[in-house]
Tab-separated table of C-alpha atoms in Angstrom:
chain	number	residue	atom	x	y	z
A	12	MET	CA	20.672	-20.665	-22.038
A	13	LYS	CA	20.532	-24.334	-21.034
A	14	LYS	CA	22.102	-23.453	-17.708
A	15	LEU	CA	19.407	-20.844	-17.049
A	16	ILE	CA	16.628	-23.291	-17.873
A	17	GLN	CA	18.195	-25.934	-15.654
A	18	THR	CA	18.514	-23.438	-12.804
A	19	LEU	CA	14.843	-22.506	-13.161
A	20	LYS	CA	13.867	-26.182	-13.145
A	21	ASN	CA	15.911	-26.706	-9.987
A	22	ILE	CA	14.252	-23.735	-8.290
A	23	TRP	CA	10.793	-24.967	-9.281
A	24	SER	CA	11.523	-28.487	-8.005
A	25	ILE	CA	11.977	-27.267	-4.401
A	26	GLU	CA	8.510	-27.397	-2.811
A	27	GLU	CA	9.034	-24.639	-0.234
A	28	LEU	CA	10.503	-22.241	-2.774
A	29	ARG	CA	7.752	-22.981	-5.282
A	30	SER	CA	5.054	-22.238	-2.678
A	31	LYS	CA	6.768	-18.975	-1.714
A	32	ILE	CA	6.955	-17.906	-5.369
A	33	LEU	CA	3.287	-18.750	-5.983
A	34	PHE	CA	2.177	-17.001	-2.773
A	35	THR	CA	4.125	-13.869	-3.697
A	36	LEU	CA	2.738	-13.872	-7.259
A	37	LEU	CA	-0.817	-14.299	-5.914
A	38	LEU	CA	-0.527	-11.275	-3.639
A	39	VAL	CA	1.108	-9.200	-6.386
A	40	PHE	CA	-1.777	-10.171	-8.679
A	41	ILE	CA	-4.333	-9.157	-6.019
A	42	TYR	CA	-2.558	-5.809	-5.600
A	43	ARG	CA	-2.587	-5.128	-9.341
A	44	ILE	CA	-6.291	-6.030	-9.593
A	45	GLY	CA	-7.118	-3.761	-6.633
A	46	ALA	CA	-5.270	-0.901	-8.290
A	47	HIS	CA	-7.916	-0.970	-11.041
A	48	ILE	CA	-11.062	-1.157	-8.875
A	49	VAL	CA	-12.578	2.333	-8.919
A	50	LEU	CA	-13.980	3.835	-5.705
A	51	PRO	CA	-17.767	3.634	-5.326
A	52	GLY	CA	-19.466	6.830	-6.469
A	53	ILE	CA	-16.818	7.644	-9.084
A	54	ASP	CA	-17.699	7.440	-12.759
A	55	PRO	CA	-15.024	5.140	-14.243
A	56	ASP	CA	-15.702	6.359	-17.793
A	57	THR	CA	-14.729	9.979	-17.059
A	58	ILE	CA	-11.892	9.379	-14.590
A	59	GLY	CA	-9.083	9.219	-17.161
A	60	GLY	CA	-9.506	12.690	-18.620
A	61	ALA	CA	-10.375	14.403	-15.353
A	62	MET	CA	-7.269	13.236	-13.499
A	63	GLN	CA	-4.710	14.315	-16.109
A	64	ASN	CA	-3.328	17.000	-13.796
A	65	SER	CA	-2.199	14.331	-11.321
A	66	ARG	CA	0.414	13.073	-13.761
A	67	GLY	CA	3.034	15.684	-12.861
A	68	GLY	CA	4.703	17.013	-9.730
A	69	ILE	CA	4.174	15.503	-6.307
A	70	LEU	CA	0.859	13.961	-7.391
A	71	GLY	CA	2.679	12.146	-10.184
A	72	LEU	CA	5.144	10.766	-7.633
A	73	ILE	CA	2.329	9.539	-5.409
A	74	ASP	CA	0.640	8.031	-8.469
A	75	THR	CA	3.886	6.254	-9.373
A	76	PHE	CA	4.248	4.730	-5.899
A	77	ALA	CA	0.579	3.698	-5.982
A	78	GLY	CA	0.994	1.924	-9.321
A	79	GLY	CA	-1.309	4.334	-11.175
A	80	ALA	CA	-4.066	3.780	-8.629
A	81	PHE	CA	-4.024	7.433	-7.486
A	82	SER	CA	-4.986	8.848	-10.882
A	83	GLN	CA	-7.553	6.070	-11.406
A	84	ALA	CA	-9.279	6.818	-8.059
A	85	SER	CA	-8.994	3.168	-7.071
A	86	ILE	CA	-9.455	1.554	-3.676
A	87	PHE	CA	-5.646	1.370	-3.399
A	88	ALA	CA	-5.177	5.024	-4.425
A	89	LEU	CA	-2.984	5.819	-1.418
A	90	GLY	CA	-0.926	2.682	-1.900
A	91	ILE	CA	1.775	1.922	0.659
A	92	MET	CA	2.863	5.556	1.135
A	93	PRO	CA	1.109	6.146	4.514
A	94	TYR	CA	2.870	3.053	5.917
A	95	ILE	CA	6.218	4.268	4.614
A	96	SER	CA	5.615	7.715	6.148
A	97	ALA	CA	4.683	6.155	9.500
A	98	SER	CA	7.744	3.878	9.384
A	99	ILE	CA	10.067	6.794	8.701
A	100	PHE	CA	8.488	8.791	11.535
A	101	MET	CA	8.892	5.865	13.951
A	102	GLN	CA	12.528	5.399	12.942
A	103	LEU	CA	13.142	9.059	13.711
A	104	MET	CA	11.363	8.646	17.055
A	105	THR	CA	13.694	5.791	18.016
A	106	VAL	CA	16.587	8.205	17.631
A	107	LEU	CA	14.993	11.220	19.318
A	108	VAL	CA	12.845	9.773	22.121
A	109	PRO	CA	14.566	7.779	24.913
A	110	LYS	CA	11.468	5.616	25.511
A	111	PHE	CA	11.561	4.384	21.905
A	112	GLN	CA	15.337	3.931	22.085
A	113	LYS	CA	14.853	1.667	25.094
A	114	MET	CA	12.108	-0.282	23.276
A	115	GLN	CA	14.358	-0.814	20.270
A	116	LYS	CA	17.117	-2.192	22.516
A	117	GLU	CA	14.728	-4.690	24.129
A	118	GLY	CA	15.143	-6.972	21.142
A	119	ASP	CA	12.287	-8.774	19.453
A	120	SER	CA	9.578	-7.711	21.907
A	121	GLY	CA	10.607	-4.064	21.569
A	122	ARG	CA	10.576	-4.262	17.774
A	123	LYS	CA	7.096	-5.801	17.921
A	124	LYS	CA	5.875	-2.864	20.034
A	125	ILE	CA	7.423	-0.375	17.643
A	126	ASN	CA	5.824	-2.209	14.695
A	127	GLN	CA	2.453	-2.042	16.454
A	128	TYR	CA	2.858	1.710	17.007
A	129	THR	CA	3.801	2.033	13.346
A	130	ARG	CA	0.566	0.324	12.353
A	131	TYR	CA	-1.502	2.641	14.568
A	132	LEU	CA	0.290	5.646	13.148
A	133	THR	CA	-0.358	4.304	9.640
A	134	VAL	CA	-4.092	4.399	10.372
A	135	LEU	CA	-3.867	8.037	11.482
A	136	VAL	CA	-1.733	9.074	8.502
A	137	THR	CA	-4.061	7.230	6.141
A	138	LEU	CA	-7.136	8.951	7.573
A	139	VAL	CA	-5.505	12.352	7.024
A	140	GLN	CA	-4.341	11.483	3.511
A	141	ALA	CA	-7.708	9.943	2.619
A	142	SER	CA	-9.473	13.136	3.720
A	143	ALA	CA	-7.099	15.165	1.575
A	144	TYR	CA	-7.749	12.800	-1.346
A	145	VAL	CA	-11.507	13.304	-1.005
A	146	GLY	CA	-10.874	17.054	-1.128
A	147	TYR	CA	-8.749	16.515	-4.226
A	148	LEU	CA	-11.573	14.534	-5.846
A	149	HIS	CA	-13.992	17.361	-5.095
A	150	GLN	CA	-11.561	19.833	-6.656
A	151	THR	CA	-11.268	17.818	-9.866
A	152	SER	CA	-14.990	17.117	-10.039
A	153	GLN	CA	-15.671	19.759	-12.676
A	154	ALA	CA	-15.551	16.815	-15.099
A	155	ALA	CA	-18.371	15.175	-13.104
A	156	ILE	CA	-16.310	12.174	-12.020
A	157	ILE	CA	-18.177	12.063	-8.717
A	158	ARG	CA	-21.765	11.026	-9.265
A	159	GLU	CA	-23.150	12.637	-6.114
A	160	PHE	CA	-21.599	14.947	-3.511
A	161	ASN	CA	-22.706	14.168	0.000
A	162	ASN	CA	-21.321	13.222	3.400
A	163	PHE	CA	-21.930	9.533	2.745
A	164	PHE	CA	-19.589	9.688	-0.250
A	165	ASN	CA	-16.947	11.539	1.796
A	166	TYR	CA	-16.986	9.182	4.785
A	167	SER	CA	-17.319	5.964	2.791
A	168	THR	CA	-14.411	6.999	0.536
A	169	ILE	CA	-12.236	7.757	3.552
A	170	ILE	CA	-13.070	4.371	5.093
A	171	ILE	CA	-12.471	2.497	1.827
A	172	LEU	CA	-9.138	4.240	1.209
A	173	THR	CA	-8.043	3.514	4.774
A	174	ALA	CA	-9.064	-0.123	4.475
A	175	GLY	CA	-7.290	-0.362	1.113
A	176	THR	CA	-4.047	1.001	2.520
A	177	LEU	CA	-4.235	-1.312	5.534
A	178	PHE	CA	-4.872	-4.247	3.202
A	179	VAL	CA	-1.833	-3.306	1.096
A	180	MET	CA	0.229	-3.006	4.278
A	181	TRP	CA	-0.998	-6.445	5.380
A	182	MET	CA	-0.099	-7.927	1.979
A	183	GLY	CA	3.390	-6.446	2.266
A	184	GLU	CA	3.853	-8.010	5.706
A	185	LYS	CA	2.546	-11.375	4.485
A	186	ILE	CA	4.918	-11.353	1.517
A	187	THR	CA	7.776	-10.645	3.916
A	188	ASP	CA	6.659	-13.473	6.270
A	189	LYS	CA	5.585	-16.189	3.807
A	190	GLY	CA	6.773	-15.078	0.391
A	191	LEU	CA	9.986	-13.957	-1.255
A	192	GLY	CA	11.787	-10.785	-0.252
A	193	ASN	CA	10.638	-7.645	1.498
A	194	GLY	CA	6.925	-7.245	0.778
A	195	VAL	CA	6.763	-3.461	1.078
A	196	SER	CA	9.728	-3.046	-1.282
A	197	LEU	CA	8.145	-5.493	-3.722
A	198	ILE	CA	4.850	-3.576	-3.671
A	199	ILE	CA	6.730	-0.328	-4.345
A	200	MET	CA	8.603	-1.991	-7.202
A	201	ILE	CA	5.488	-3.387	-8.900
A	202	GLY	CA	3.792	-0.015	-8.506
A	203	ILE	CA	6.511	1.761	-10.430
């Protein structure tokens, strides 16, 4: 036990490591707070009972990866899943499309281009998934979780969900750059 405590003291005494740990913990804290902020126009008091059917099946899996944010109709309801889907698609494209194969072999500049395409694709995937989520909210609205149905609610929810996913993606990249470990993997882990 003394050895563990001494090791932790040694880790904490290194300035660069301490700042990376604190930065990572700050972004994890922000992610967890955002997972509890309910979308505008949703009644937070009735959301728990109305979203019980999202606990099983594929919706339960999505909810797990989103850290419970999916079933709570939070601003991070889609979590990091659209980014993961876009990344997988781009990895497949680097195998199937010669143009992407060439980009990948270009080294760092090619990887930066592929990462940029992945981000653009993430926006498209998120817009599609956010639209489907709005439809899902309308379907479960028999419990009156949505205060008012209108186009403003639909469009603002799609924009907020897209912005939330892009913010989570940005946090994952920042953790990878300035924090400890792979940020996307860490976000998935804290969501589970």
